[in-house]
Short mmCIF file of C-alpha atoms in Angstrom, two decimals:
data_model
loop_
_atom_site.label_atom_id
_atom_site.label_comp_id
_atom_site.label_asym_id
_atom_site.label_seq_id
_atom_site.Cartn_x
_atom_site.Cartn_y
_atom_site.Cartn_z
CA MET A 882 131.06 14.42 79.22
CA ILE A 883 131.10 11.20 79.79
CA GLY A 884 128.80 10.50 76.76
CA ARG A 885 130.71 12.59 74.68
CA SER A 886 134.03 10.56 75.59
CA PHE A 887 132.13 7.04 74.98
CA PHE A 888 131.30 7.97 71.72
CA LEU A 889 134.48 9.22 70.81
CA LEU A 890 135.87 6.13 72.17
CA SER A 891 133.46 3.43 70.42
CA LEU A 892 134.28 5.25 67.19
CA LEU A 893 137.95 4.86 67.68
CA GLN A 894 137.40 1.45 68.41
CA ALA A 895 135.56 0.90 65.18
CA VAL A 896 138.27 2.74 63.46
CA VAL A 897 140.75 0.53 64.66
CA SER A 898 139.16 -2.58 64.83
CA GLY A 899 137.22 -2.26 61.77
CA GLN A 900 134.53 -4.42 63.07
CA TRP A 901 131.90 -1.98 64.08
CA SER A 902 129.99 -0.62 61.13
CA GLY A 903 126.19 -0.08 59.70
CA ASP A 904 124.11 0.02 56.83
CA THR A 905 121.15 2.69 57.02
CA PRO A 906 120.22 4.95 54.10
CA PRO A 907 120.38 8.48 54.59
CA ASP A 908 116.71 9.35 53.63
CA VAL A 909 113.15 7.66 54.28
CA THR A 910 110.21 9.26 52.92
CA VAL A 911 106.68 7.84 54.04
CA GLN A 912 103.21 9.52 53.59
CA ASN A 913 101.36 10.54 56.85
CA GLY A 914 99.11 7.80 58.36
CA LEU A 915 100.99 4.79 56.76
CA CYS A 916 104.04 2.81 58.46
CA ALA A 917 107.68 3.68 58.26
CA ARG A 918 110.18 1.45 57.44
CA ILE A 919 113.87 2.20 58.05
CA PRO A 920 116.23 -0.68 56.43
CA CYS A 921 119.10 -1.45 58.72
CA ARG A 922 121.87 -3.76 58.92
CA TYR A 923 124.51 -3.53 62.10
CA ARG A 924 128.17 -5.55 62.17
CA TYR A 925 130.12 -5.85 65.40
CA PRO A 926 133.33 -7.92 66.92
CA SER A 927 132.80 -11.43 66.46
CA ASN A 928 134.01 -12.21 69.98
CA LEU A 929 130.58 -10.52 71.15
CA ASN A 930 128.40 -13.31 68.72
CA ASN A 931 127.02 -15.05 71.78
CA GLU A 932 126.32 -12.03 73.90
CA PRO A 933 123.06 -10.70 74.95
CA ARG A 934 122.62 -7.39 73.60
CA THR A 935 119.84 -4.42 73.59
CA GLY A 936 118.79 -2.26 70.26
CA ILE A 937 117.67 1.34 70.75
CA TRP A 938 116.50 4.01 67.79
CA HIS A 939 117.03 7.64 68.92
CA ASN A 940 114.90 10.10 67.22
CA SER A 941 117.62 12.63 67.18
CA GLU A 942 121.32 13.29 66.13
CA LYS A 943 122.60 12.35 69.36
CA ASN A 944 122.01 10.14 72.24
CA LYS A 945 119.68 11.41 74.71
CA GLU A 946 117.29 9.76 76.59
CA ASP A 947 114.18 11.87 75.93
CA SER A 948 115.01 10.98 72.37
CA VAL A 949 114.11 7.00 72.64
CA ALA A 950 111.90 5.63 69.92
CA PHE A 951 112.50 2.06 70.39
CA HIS A 952 114.15 0.06 72.87
CA SER A 953 114.38 -3.63 72.59
CA VAL A 954 114.85 -4.44 76.43
CA ASP A 955 112.40 -1.87 78.19
CA PRO A 956 109.76 0.09 76.15
CA SER A 957 108.89 2.10 79.20
CA LEU A 958 112.10 3.98 78.23
CA GLU A 959 110.72 5.23 74.74
CA SER A 960 109.31 8.75 74.44
CA THR A 961 105.65 8.95 74.93
CA LYS A 962 104.67 9.66 71.31
CA PHE A 963 106.39 6.42 70.09
CA GLN A 964 105.18 3.90 72.57
CA TYR A 965 103.46 1.14 70.79
CA ARG A 966 104.20 2.55 67.67
CA THR A 967 107.49 1.05 66.95
CA ARG A 968 109.24 -2.15 66.59
CA LEU A 969 111.84 -4.21 64.75
CA SER A 970 111.30 -5.85 61.58
CA GLY A 971 114.04 -8.27 61.77
CA ILE A 972 116.09 -9.79 64.59
CA LEU A 973 119.10 -8.39 66.36
CA ARG A 974 121.08 -11.64 66.53
CA ASP A 975 120.68 -11.85 62.59
CA ASN A 976 122.51 -8.70 62.30
CA ASP A 977 118.90 -7.10 61.31
CA CYS A 978 117.68 -3.70 62.93
CA SER A 979 115.47 -2.26 60.71
CA LEU A 980 112.61 -0.07 62.52
CA VAL A 981 109.34 0.15 61.90
CA ILE A 982 107.15 2.87 62.76
CA ASP A 983 103.28 2.73 62.75
CA ASN A 984 100.49 5.32 61.88
CA VAL A 985 103.27 7.85 61.38
CA THR A 986 102.64 11.71 61.85
CA PRO A 987 104.27 14.56 60.78
CA GLN A 988 105.92 15.02 64.16
CA ASP A 989 107.51 11.78 63.67
CA ALA A 990 109.70 13.27 60.85
CA GLY A 991 113.59 13.94 61.75
CA PRO A 992 116.64 12.27 62.08
CA TYR A 993 117.18 8.46 63.24
CA PHE A 994 120.12 6.42 64.18
CA PHE A 995 120.75 2.88 65.88
CA ARG A 996 122.78 2.24 68.91
CA VAL A 997 123.66 -1.73 70.44
CA ASP A 998 124.63 -2.01 73.93
CA PHE A 999 126.07 -5.44 74.74
CA GLY A 1000 127.08 -4.76 78.33
CA GLY A 1001 130.71 -4.30 79.61
CA GLY A 1002 131.11 -0.91 77.68
CA ASN A 1003 130.77 -2.49 74.47
CA ARG A 1004 128.46 -0.15 72.88
CA PHE A 1005 128.15 1.50 69.35
CA ASN A 1006 125.99 4.50 67.97
CA TYR A 1007 125.63 3.52 64.41
CA HIS A 1008 126.20 7.00 62.09
CA PRO A 1009 125.08 8.76 59.67
CA VAL A 1010 121.51 9.36 60.72
CA THR A 1011 118.55 8.60 58.54
CA ARG A 1012 116.52 11.47 57.67
CA LEU A 1013 112.42 10.25 58.10
CA SER A 1014 109.94 13.16 56.00
CA VAL A 1015 106.45 12.96 56.26
CA THR A 1016 104.38 13.72 53.31
CA ASP A 1017 100.76 14.03 52.58
CA PHE A 1018 98.86 10.81 52.34
CA THR A 1019 98.14 10.04 48.29
CA ASP A 1020 97.89 6.61 47.46
CA LYS A 1021 94.93 5.28 46.45
CA PRO A 1022 93.11 1.91 45.59
CA THR A 1023 92.84 0.86 42.28
CA ILE A 1024 89.84 -0.53 40.61
CA PHE A 1025 89.76 -3.23 37.78
CA PRO A 1026 86.75 -2.53 36.07
CA ALA A 1027 84.50 -5.50 34.28
CA GLU A 1028 82.02 -5.68 31.30
CA MET A 1029 78.72 -5.30 32.70
CA VAL A 1030 75.44 -6.44 31.26
CA ALA A 1031 72.12 -5.69 33.01
CA GLY A 1032 71.01 -8.74 34.67
CA GLN A 1033 74.13 -10.61 34.73
CA PRO A 1034 76.23 -11.18 37.44
CA VAL A 1035 79.85 -9.63 37.62
CA THR A 1036 83.04 -9.22 40.00
CA VAL A 1037 85.16 -5.98 40.39
CA THR A 1038 88.53 -6.10 42.09
CA CYS A 1039 89.82 -3.44 44.14
CA ILE A 1040 93.43 -3.63 45.13
CA PHE A 1041 95.95 -1.45 47.65
CA ASN A 1042 99.70 -1.91 47.43
CA THR A 1043 101.77 -0.89 50.20
CA SER A 1044 105.46 -1.65 51.41
CA CYS A 1045 105.06 -1.33 54.98
CA ASP A 1046 104.07 -4.57 57.27
CA GLY A 1047 102.54 -2.25 59.89
CA THR A 1048 98.91 -1.54 60.57
CA ALA A 1049 96.65 -3.25 58.00
CA PRO A 1050 94.47 -1.42 56.08
CA THR A 1051 91.06 -1.64 55.41
CA LEU A 1052 89.31 -2.08 52.08
CA THR A 1053 85.30 -1.03 51.99
CA TRP A 1054 83.07 -0.75 49.05
CA VAL A 1055 80.31 2.10 48.63
CA THR A 1056 77.50 0.60 46.26
CA PRO A 1057 73.98 1.82 45.37
CA ALA A 1058 72.03 1.39 48.02
CA ASP A 1059 69.33 -1.32 46.54
CA GLU A 1060 71.99 -3.57 45.24
CA PRO A 1061 72.46 -6.61 47.18
CA THR A 1062 76.61 -7.36 47.30
CA SER A 1063 79.18 -9.80 48.76
CA THR A 1064 82.80 -9.29 49.29
CA SER A 1065 85.74 -11.25 50.03
CA HIS A 1066 89.32 -10.00 50.96
CA SER A 1067 92.55 -11.38 50.57
CA VAL A 1068 96.27 -10.25 51.35
CA THR A 1069 99.42 -11.59 49.41
CA GLN A 1070 103.28 -10.78 49.66
CA ARG A 1071 105.80 -10.49 46.79
CA GLY A 1072 109.01 -8.95 48.11
CA ASP A 1073 108.55 -6.05 50.08
CA THR A 1074 105.29 -5.23 48.72
CA LEU A 1075 101.84 -6.23 50.32
CA THR A 1076 98.84 -6.19 48.23
CA TYR A 1077 95.40 -5.94 50.00
CA THR A 1078 92.56 -7.20 47.75
CA SER A 1079 88.74 -6.81 47.84
CA VAL A 1080 86.45 -8.54 45.38
CA LEU A 1081 82.92 -7.20 44.86
CA SER A 1082 80.16 -9.34 43.39
CA LEU A 1083 76.82 -7.74 42.29
CA THR A 1084 74.33 -7.86 39.55
CA PRO A 1085 74.13 -4.68 38.03
CA ALA A 1086 70.45 -3.31 36.64
CA LEU A 1087 70.04 -0.75 33.69
CA LYS A 1088 69.31 1.80 36.63
CA HIS A 1089 72.71 1.53 37.63
CA HIS A 1090 74.02 2.59 34.49
CA GLY A 1091 76.06 5.90 35.35
CA GLN A 1092 76.23 5.32 39.12
CA ASN A 1093 79.16 4.81 40.96
CA LEU A 1094 81.26 2.18 42.73
CA THR A 1095 83.29 3.17 45.43
CA CYS A 1096 86.60 1.27 46.94
CA ARG A 1097 87.80 3.24 50.02
CA VAL A 1098 91.12 2.12 51.86
CA ARG A 1099 91.31 3.36 55.57
CA TYR A 1100 93.74 3.95 58.24
CA PRO A 1101 93.60 4.65 61.36
CA THR A 1102 94.29 8.58 60.80
CA VAL A 1103 93.85 8.57 56.85
CA SER A 1104 91.88 7.31 54.15
CA SER A 1105 91.63 7.53 50.63
CA GLU A 1106 89.30 6.10 47.65
CA GLN A 1107 89.05 5.16 44.14
CA ILE A 1108 85.84 5.79 42.08
CA LEU A 1109 84.39 3.85 39.53
CA THR A 1110 81.45 4.92 37.12
CA MET A 1111 79.25 2.08 36.22
CA THR A 1112 78.61 1.42 32.35
CA VAL A 1113 75.97 -1.07 32.10
CA GLN A 1114 75.47 -2.41 28.65
CA TYR A 1115 71.83 -3.33 27.44
CA ALA A 1116 69.44 -3.97 24.50
CA PRO A 1117 67.84 -1.25 23.00
CA ARG A 1118 64.69 0.13 24.94
CA ASN A 1119 62.49 3.15 25.26
CA LEU A 1120 62.25 3.32 21.55
CA SER A 1121 59.75 6.11 20.35
CA ILE A 1122 58.62 7.95 17.39
CA THR A 1123 57.98 11.29 17.23
CA PHE A 1124 56.72 13.70 14.50
CA HIS A 1125 57.24 17.53 13.38
CA ASP A 1126 54.67 18.43 15.66
CA ASP A 1127 56.06 16.43 18.47
CA ALA A 1128 53.06 14.15 18.95
CA ASN A 1129 54.07 10.47 19.92
CA SER A 1130 51.99 8.15 18.17
CA SER A 1131 51.62 5.03 16.03
CA TRP A 1132 49.71 7.24 13.64
CA VAL A 1133 49.99 10.54 12.07
CA SER A 1134 48.25 12.11 8.95
CA VAL A 1135 49.83 15.05 6.99
CA LYS A 1136 48.12 17.05 4.37
CA GLU A 1137 49.48 16.04 0.65
CA GLY A 1138 51.82 18.55 -0.61
CA ASN A 1139 53.14 19.41 3.17
CA SER A 1140 56.62 18.26 4.61
CA ALA A 1141 57.03 15.85 7.26
CA ALA A 1142 59.77 14.64 9.60
CA ILE A 1143 59.88 11.64 11.66
CA LEU A 1144 62.28 10.92 14.57
CA CYS A 1145 63.13 7.64 15.93
CA SER A 1146 64.84 7.80 19.16
CA ILE A 1147 66.41 4.90 21.23
CA GLN A 1148 68.45 4.43 24.62
CA SER A 1149 70.84 1.68 24.40
CA PHE A 1150 74.38 0.85 25.07
CA PRO A 1151 76.56 0.11 23.00
CA ALA A 1152 75.21 2.26 20.39
CA SER A 1153 72.53 0.39 18.20
CA ASN A 1154 72.34 -0.10 14.35
CA MET A 1155 69.37 2.13 13.69
CA THR A 1156 67.20 1.56 10.54
CA TRP A 1157 64.21 3.14 9.01
CA ARG A 1158 62.39 0.27 6.63
CA HIS A 1159 59.35 0.62 4.25
CA LEU A 1160 57.54 -2.41 2.10
CA GLY A 1161 60.93 -4.40 3.26
CA VAL A 1162 63.22 -1.70 1.84
CA THR A 1163 65.79 -0.05 3.77
CA LEU A 1164 65.40 3.33 3.41
CA ASN A 1165 68.15 5.04 5.68
CA THR A 1166 70.35 3.53 8.59
CA THR A 1167 73.04 4.61 11.36
CA ARG A 1168 74.56 3.60 14.31
CA SER A 1169 73.50 5.38 17.41
CA ASN A 1170 72.27 5.53 20.62
CA ASN A 1171 70.09 8.41 20.48
CA GLU A 1172 67.89 9.09 17.01
CA LEU A 1173 67.65 8.75 13.51
CA TRP A 1174 65.25 11.05 11.31
CA MET A 1175 63.38 10.46 8.27
CA GLU A 1176 62.04 13.73 6.11
CA PHE A 1177 59.68 14.16 3.27
CA PRO A 1178 60.12 17.54 1.77
CA ARG A 1179 56.72 17.21 -0.29
CA LEU A 1180 54.63 14.31 0.82
CA THR A 1181 52.57 12.66 -1.99
CA ARG A 1182 49.99 9.93 -1.53
CA GLN A 1183 52.66 7.15 -2.33
CA ASP A 1184 54.34 7.99 0.53
CA ALA A 1185 51.76 6.76 2.69
CA GLY A 1186 52.21 3.31 4.38
CA VAL A 1187 53.49 1.75 7.31
CA TYR A 1188 57.00 2.70 8.34
CA GLN A 1189 59.45 0.68 10.70
CA CYS A 1190 62.03 1.78 12.83
CA VAL A 1191 64.55 -1.07 14.03
CA ALA A 1192 67.31 -0.86 16.62
CA GLU A 1193 69.82 -3.28 17.17
CA ASN A 1194 72.82 -3.82 19.08
CA GLU A 1195 74.84 -7.50 20.70
CA HIS A 1196 72.33 -7.41 23.40
CA GLY A 1197 68.79 -7.38 21.77
CA THR A 1198 66.61 -5.88 19.36
CA ALA A 1199 63.87 -3.18 19.68
CA GLU A 1200 61.31 -1.85 16.86
CA ARG A 1201 57.94 0.15 16.14
CA ASP A 1202 55.85 0.99 13.70
CA VAL A 1203 54.16 4.03 12.30
CA THR A 1204 51.51 4.57 9.99
CA LEU A 1205 51.77 7.75 7.94
CA THR A 1206 48.50 8.48 5.54
CA VAL A 1207 48.38 11.59 3.39
CA GLU A 1208 45.30 13.96 3.47
CA HIS A 1209 43.83 15.32 0.47
CA ALA A 1210 40.42 17.25 -1.06
CA PRO A 1211 37.70 15.22 -2.34
CA GLU A 1212 38.20 13.89 -5.95
CA ILE A 1213 35.36 12.27 -8.16
CA SER A 1214 36.02 8.85 -9.22
CA GLN A 1215 35.94 7.91 -12.99
CA ASP A 1216 33.42 5.07 -11.90
CA SER A 1217 30.59 7.74 -11.26
CA GLY A 1218 27.68 7.74 -13.27
CA CYS A 1219 24.13 7.01 -14.22
CA SER A 1220 22.19 3.63 -15.61
CA GLN A 1221 18.39 3.17 -16.55
CA ILE A 1222 16.25 0.73 -16.43
CA PRO A 1223 12.43 0.96 -16.95
CA GLU A 1224 11.50 1.51 -13.27
CA SER A 1225 13.90 3.92 -12.29
CA VAL A 1226 17.17 5.91 -12.70
CA THR A 1227 20.00 5.28 -10.60
CA CYS A 1228 23.06 7.45 -10.22
CA VAL A 1229 26.48 6.82 -8.65
CA CYS A 1230 28.53 9.10 -6.97
CA ALA A 1231 32.06 8.19 -5.81
CA ALA A 1232 34.84 10.09 -4.40
CA ARG A 1233 38.07 9.45 -2.85
CA CYS A 1234 38.90 11.77 -0.18
CA ASN A 1235 41.20 11.92 3.12
CA PRO A 1236 39.79 12.40 5.64
CA PRO A 1237 36.47 10.48 4.58
CA GLY A 1238 33.84 13.15 3.41
CA GLU A 1239 30.38 14.08 3.74
CA LEU A 1240 28.41 13.20 0.78
CA THR A 1241 25.13 15.42 -0.02
CA TRP A 1242 22.56 15.02 -2.90
CA ARG A 1243 21.20 18.34 -3.71
CA LEU A 1244 17.93 18.10 -5.49
CA PRO A 1245 15.44 20.91 -6.76
CA LEU A 1246 13.28 20.77 -3.92
CA ALA A 1247 15.51 18.28 -1.38
CA HIS A 1248 18.96 17.88 0.06
CA LEU A 1249 19.27 14.04 0.95
CA SER A 1250 22.25 12.51 2.67
CA GLY A 1251 23.17 9.02 4.13
CA ASN A 1252 19.70 6.51 3.67
CA GLN A 1253 16.99 8.86 3.18
CA SER A 1254 13.88 9.29 1.10
CA HIS A 1255 12.04 11.93 -0.60
CA GLY A 1256 9.08 11.49 -2.91
CA ARG A 1257 10.41 9.18 -5.66
CA PHE A 1258 13.88 9.61 -4.49
CA HIS A 1259 16.26 7.47 -2.52
CA THR A 1260 19.50 7.61 -1.58
CA TRP A 1261 22.27 4.92 -0.02
CA GLN A 1262 25.49 5.85 0.93
CA VAL A 1263 28.59 3.41 1.64
CA ALA A 1264 31.82 4.67 3.08
CA GLY A 1265 35.16 2.66 3.54
CA GLY A 1266 38.63 3.88 4.22
CA HIS A 1267 39.15 6.83 2.01
CA LEU A 1268 36.41 6.31 -0.50
CA VAL A 1269 32.59 7.45 -0.56
CA ASN A 1270 30.20 5.76 -2.56
CA GLY A 1271 26.29 7.85 -2.88
CA THR A 1272 23.91 6.14 -4.57
CA LEU A 1273 20.62 8.09 -5.93
CA THR A 1274 17.60 6.27 -7.34
CA LEU A 1275 14.52 8.19 -9.00
CA ARG A 1276 11.70 5.96 -9.37
CA ARG A 1277 9.69 6.45 -12.77
CA GLY A 1278 5.86 7.52 -12.80
CA GLU A 1279 3.55 8.06 -15.66
CA GLU A 1280 4.31 12.11 -15.92
CA GLY A 1281 7.53 13.93 -14.53
CA GLU A 1282 10.18 15.81 -15.94
CA ASP A 1283 14.27 15.08 -16.20
CA VAL A 1284 15.94 16.20 -12.95
CA THR A 1285 19.33 17.55 -12.79
CA ALA A 1286 21.00 16.32 -9.37
CA LEU A 1287 23.91 17.57 -8.05
CA CYS A 1288 26.55 15.02 -5.69
CA LEU A 1289 28.48 17.21 -3.27
CA VAL A 1290 31.72 15.62 -1.35
CA ARG A 1291 33.23 17.78 1.32
CA ASN A 1292 36.17 17.46 3.64
CA ARG A 1293 38.20 19.99 5.52
CA HIS A 1294 40.79 20.24 2.72
CA GLY A 1295 38.13 21.15 0.03
CA GLU A 1296 35.04 19.87 -2.07
CA ALA A 1297 34.34 18.19 -5.10
CA MET A 1298 30.76 18.16 -7.26
CA LEU A 1299 28.99 16.11 -9.61
CA THR A 1300 26.01 17.30 -11.58
CA VAL A 1301 24.12 14.62 -13.31
CA LEU A 1302 20.77 14.73 -16.07
CA MET A 1303 18.39 11.96 -14.55
CA GLU A 1304 16.04 11.32 -18.03
CA VAL A 1305 12.72 10.28 -16.66
CA ASN A 1306 10.67 10.59 -20.18
CA GLY A 1307 13.05 8.40 -22.62
CA ARG A 1308 11.09 6.01 -24.36
CA ASP A 1309 13.28 2.41 -23.85
CA ARG A 1310 13.68 2.29 -20.35
CA THR A 1311 15.40 -1.31 -20.32
CA GLY A 1312 19.31 -0.52 -21.12
CA LYS A 1313 22.06 1.20 -19.54
CA CYS A 1314 22.28 4.82 -20.46
CA VAL A 1315 24.94 7.48 -20.00
CA VAL A 1316 23.57 10.40 -18.52
CA ALA A 1317 25.05 14.43 -18.66
CA VAL A 1318 28.33 14.43 -15.85
CA ILE A 1319 29.23 18.31 -14.98
CA VAL A 1320 31.99 17.44 -12.21
CA LEU A 1321 33.11 20.68 -10.01
CA ALA A 1322 36.23 20.06 -7.65
CA VAL A 1323 36.43 23.15 -5.21
CA VAL A 1324 39.08 22.71 -2.84
CA LEU A 1325 39.17 25.19 0.47
CA GLY A 1326 40.54 28.60 -0.71
CA VAL A 1327 39.42 31.11 -2.73
CA VAL A 1328 36.28 30.06 -4.62
CA THR A 1329 37.09 29.87 -8.49
CA VAL A 1330 35.51 27.54 -11.02
CA SER A 1331 37.77 26.45 -13.79
CA VAL A 1332 36.42 24.75 -16.71
CA ILE A 1333 38.93 21.47 -17.54
CA THR A 1334 37.05 20.10 -20.12
CA THR A 1335 33.65 20.51 -22.19
CA ALA A 1336 32.84 17.58 -24.37
CA ILE A 1337 29.54 16.80 -26.26
CA PHE A 1338 29.44 12.92 -27.81
CA TRP A 1339 26.90 10.76 -28.62
CA ALA A 1340 26.31 7.63 -26.83
CA ALA A 1341 25.16 4.17 -28.00
CA ARG A 1342 21.98 3.59 -29.48
CA CYS A 1343 19.63 2.07 -26.66
CA ARG A 1344 17.99 -1.01 -28.29
CA ASN A 1345 18.35 0.93 -31.87
CA LYS A 1346 15.25 3.44 -30.82
CA ARG A 1347 16.70 6.38 -29.22
CA GLU A 1348 20.16 8.33 -29.52
CA SER A 1349 20.98 10.54 -26.31
CA SER A 1350 23.28 13.42 -26.37
CA VAL A 1351 25.49 13.69 -23.53
CA MET A 1352 27.49 16.83 -22.47
CA GLN A 1353 30.02 16.29 -19.87
CA ARG A 1354 31.65 19.19 -18.29
CA LYS A 1355 33.95 18.84 -15.49
CA GLU A 1356 35.26 21.56 -12.99
CA GLN A 1357 37.69 21.27 -10.33
CA LYS A 1358 39.72 23.34 -8.18
CA ALA A 1359 42.31 22.58 -5.31
CA GLU A 1360 43.70 25.18 -2.67
CA ASP A 1361 43.70 25.30 0.88
CA GLY A 1362 41.36 27.10 3.39
CA PRO A 1363 37.50 26.98 3.76
CA VAL A 1364 35.57 27.72 0.60
CA GLU A 1365 31.91 28.58 -0.04
CA SER A 1366 30.69 26.51 -2.82
CA PRO A 1367 28.49 28.24 -5.73
CA TYR A 1368 26.25 25.65 -4.87
CA GLN A 1369 26.13 25.42 -1.09
CA GLU A 1370 23.70 27.98 -0.55
CA LEU A 1371 20.95 26.31 -3.05
CA ASN A 1372 17.40 26.42 -1.51
CA VAL A 1373 14.33 24.59 -1.93
CA GLY A 1374 12.84 27.44 -4.40
CA ASP A 1375 16.04 27.80 -6.25
CA ARG A 1376 14.72 26.10 -9.81
CA ASP A 1377 16.17 28.80 -12.04
CA LEU A 1378 19.61 26.89 -11.68
CA TYR A 1379 18.07 23.45 -12.32
CA SER A 1380 16.29 24.65 -15.22
CA GLU A 1381 19.26 26.22 -16.82
CA LEU A 1382 21.38 23.12 -16.05
CA GLN A 1383 18.64 21.15 -17.85
CA LEU A 1384 18.25 23.17 -20.83
CA ARG A 1385 21.71 23.07 -21.26
CA SER A 1386 21.92 19.34 -21.41
CA LYS A 1387 19.18 19.31 -23.87
#
């Protein structure tokens, strides 16, 4: 009753004198774990200016002893839950009665009002009350990203703003474990806003691309964090070339007529300009940090050569070469043929093929290859690149018959044949004479012999003493798959075929 009477009396004095008044907001909202500030200005009769005073905040609608949230003279009178957590942010003699509550919890929510006591009955309760609301802690720090280039030092800044000057938050960084870092901290104030800043210094590496940097703000009871995914720029790397069969190599061989696709892939950030080049000419280009395809719908021998993939961005360049070869069955060269001198007859069999073929001379009584001799016959062979060249020499004697020899060149894609007539009984043996040539090219597949050209012509006179008639017949076939040549099974005793060829050539 006494308290109520005193309150009414004080209120009446304020109304009469017009000198007791205060300014506080009706509502204040604060996040759990932060500090709350209730702004407050109070006025009183001027005759009390020099009088000592006591400022008291109550966490209630009315003046109750167990609701004291702050006591400027005797903190022991404060409620247990507020001890060591409340203070005034201003000076009572300057009419500033603003209350600060540190480490706010949901239990701190409710009404608050300020009371001043000058002694001698001069005291006043300032109403209406201010209602404090406590919400979940949602504030997060802010990370300001910086451009990161692999191998170059960089600084990343994290800030946290708060309007409460209570318990200071701490800012910490979580970085990749293997990355040495250093940090610096500062606090600045602008108006009622406090800005806490932490600066992280590090040197990012390529392996950190896609990893996280975390800035964490922590109060005694709550914390929050902000995550930055590092984007580390780097020059093109790991350039690889892959073919349609997934083979990764600097060399590839594809059969003529087949299709082929070559993939150039790269890792880079930012994206690279990717280009395929051949013989100094740009074939196609794109901007990508992944891949660029080059396709050949149907390969020809002209497609063979060195191709170069180049990837480039502002941080560097990567390039790689690949050699493309085109495989095909043997083909007898026009440089093939025979020549005579008095002592011998020499025939040359030249063939182009990829991969290199195996060359064999088939004689009536022997099969010769490489560097071999048999009776009056001697063979010599040279292979280089896609050309194989075999030479067959017949030493002339006092007696002998003309000999028909068969040159067989074979690789995994097919075979080609050249039949030559080596004349031994010619009278003039000092000049070079053209012999009858039968060329048969058989490519792996079903055995079929197609007559392409049959021509009979007269050659130049050999020292005006003898004219030679030459019959040339070229037979060729190109198909896939293994074959069996009509001459493949020729044995030493098979003389009928050679006799027939000799008769046809005379």
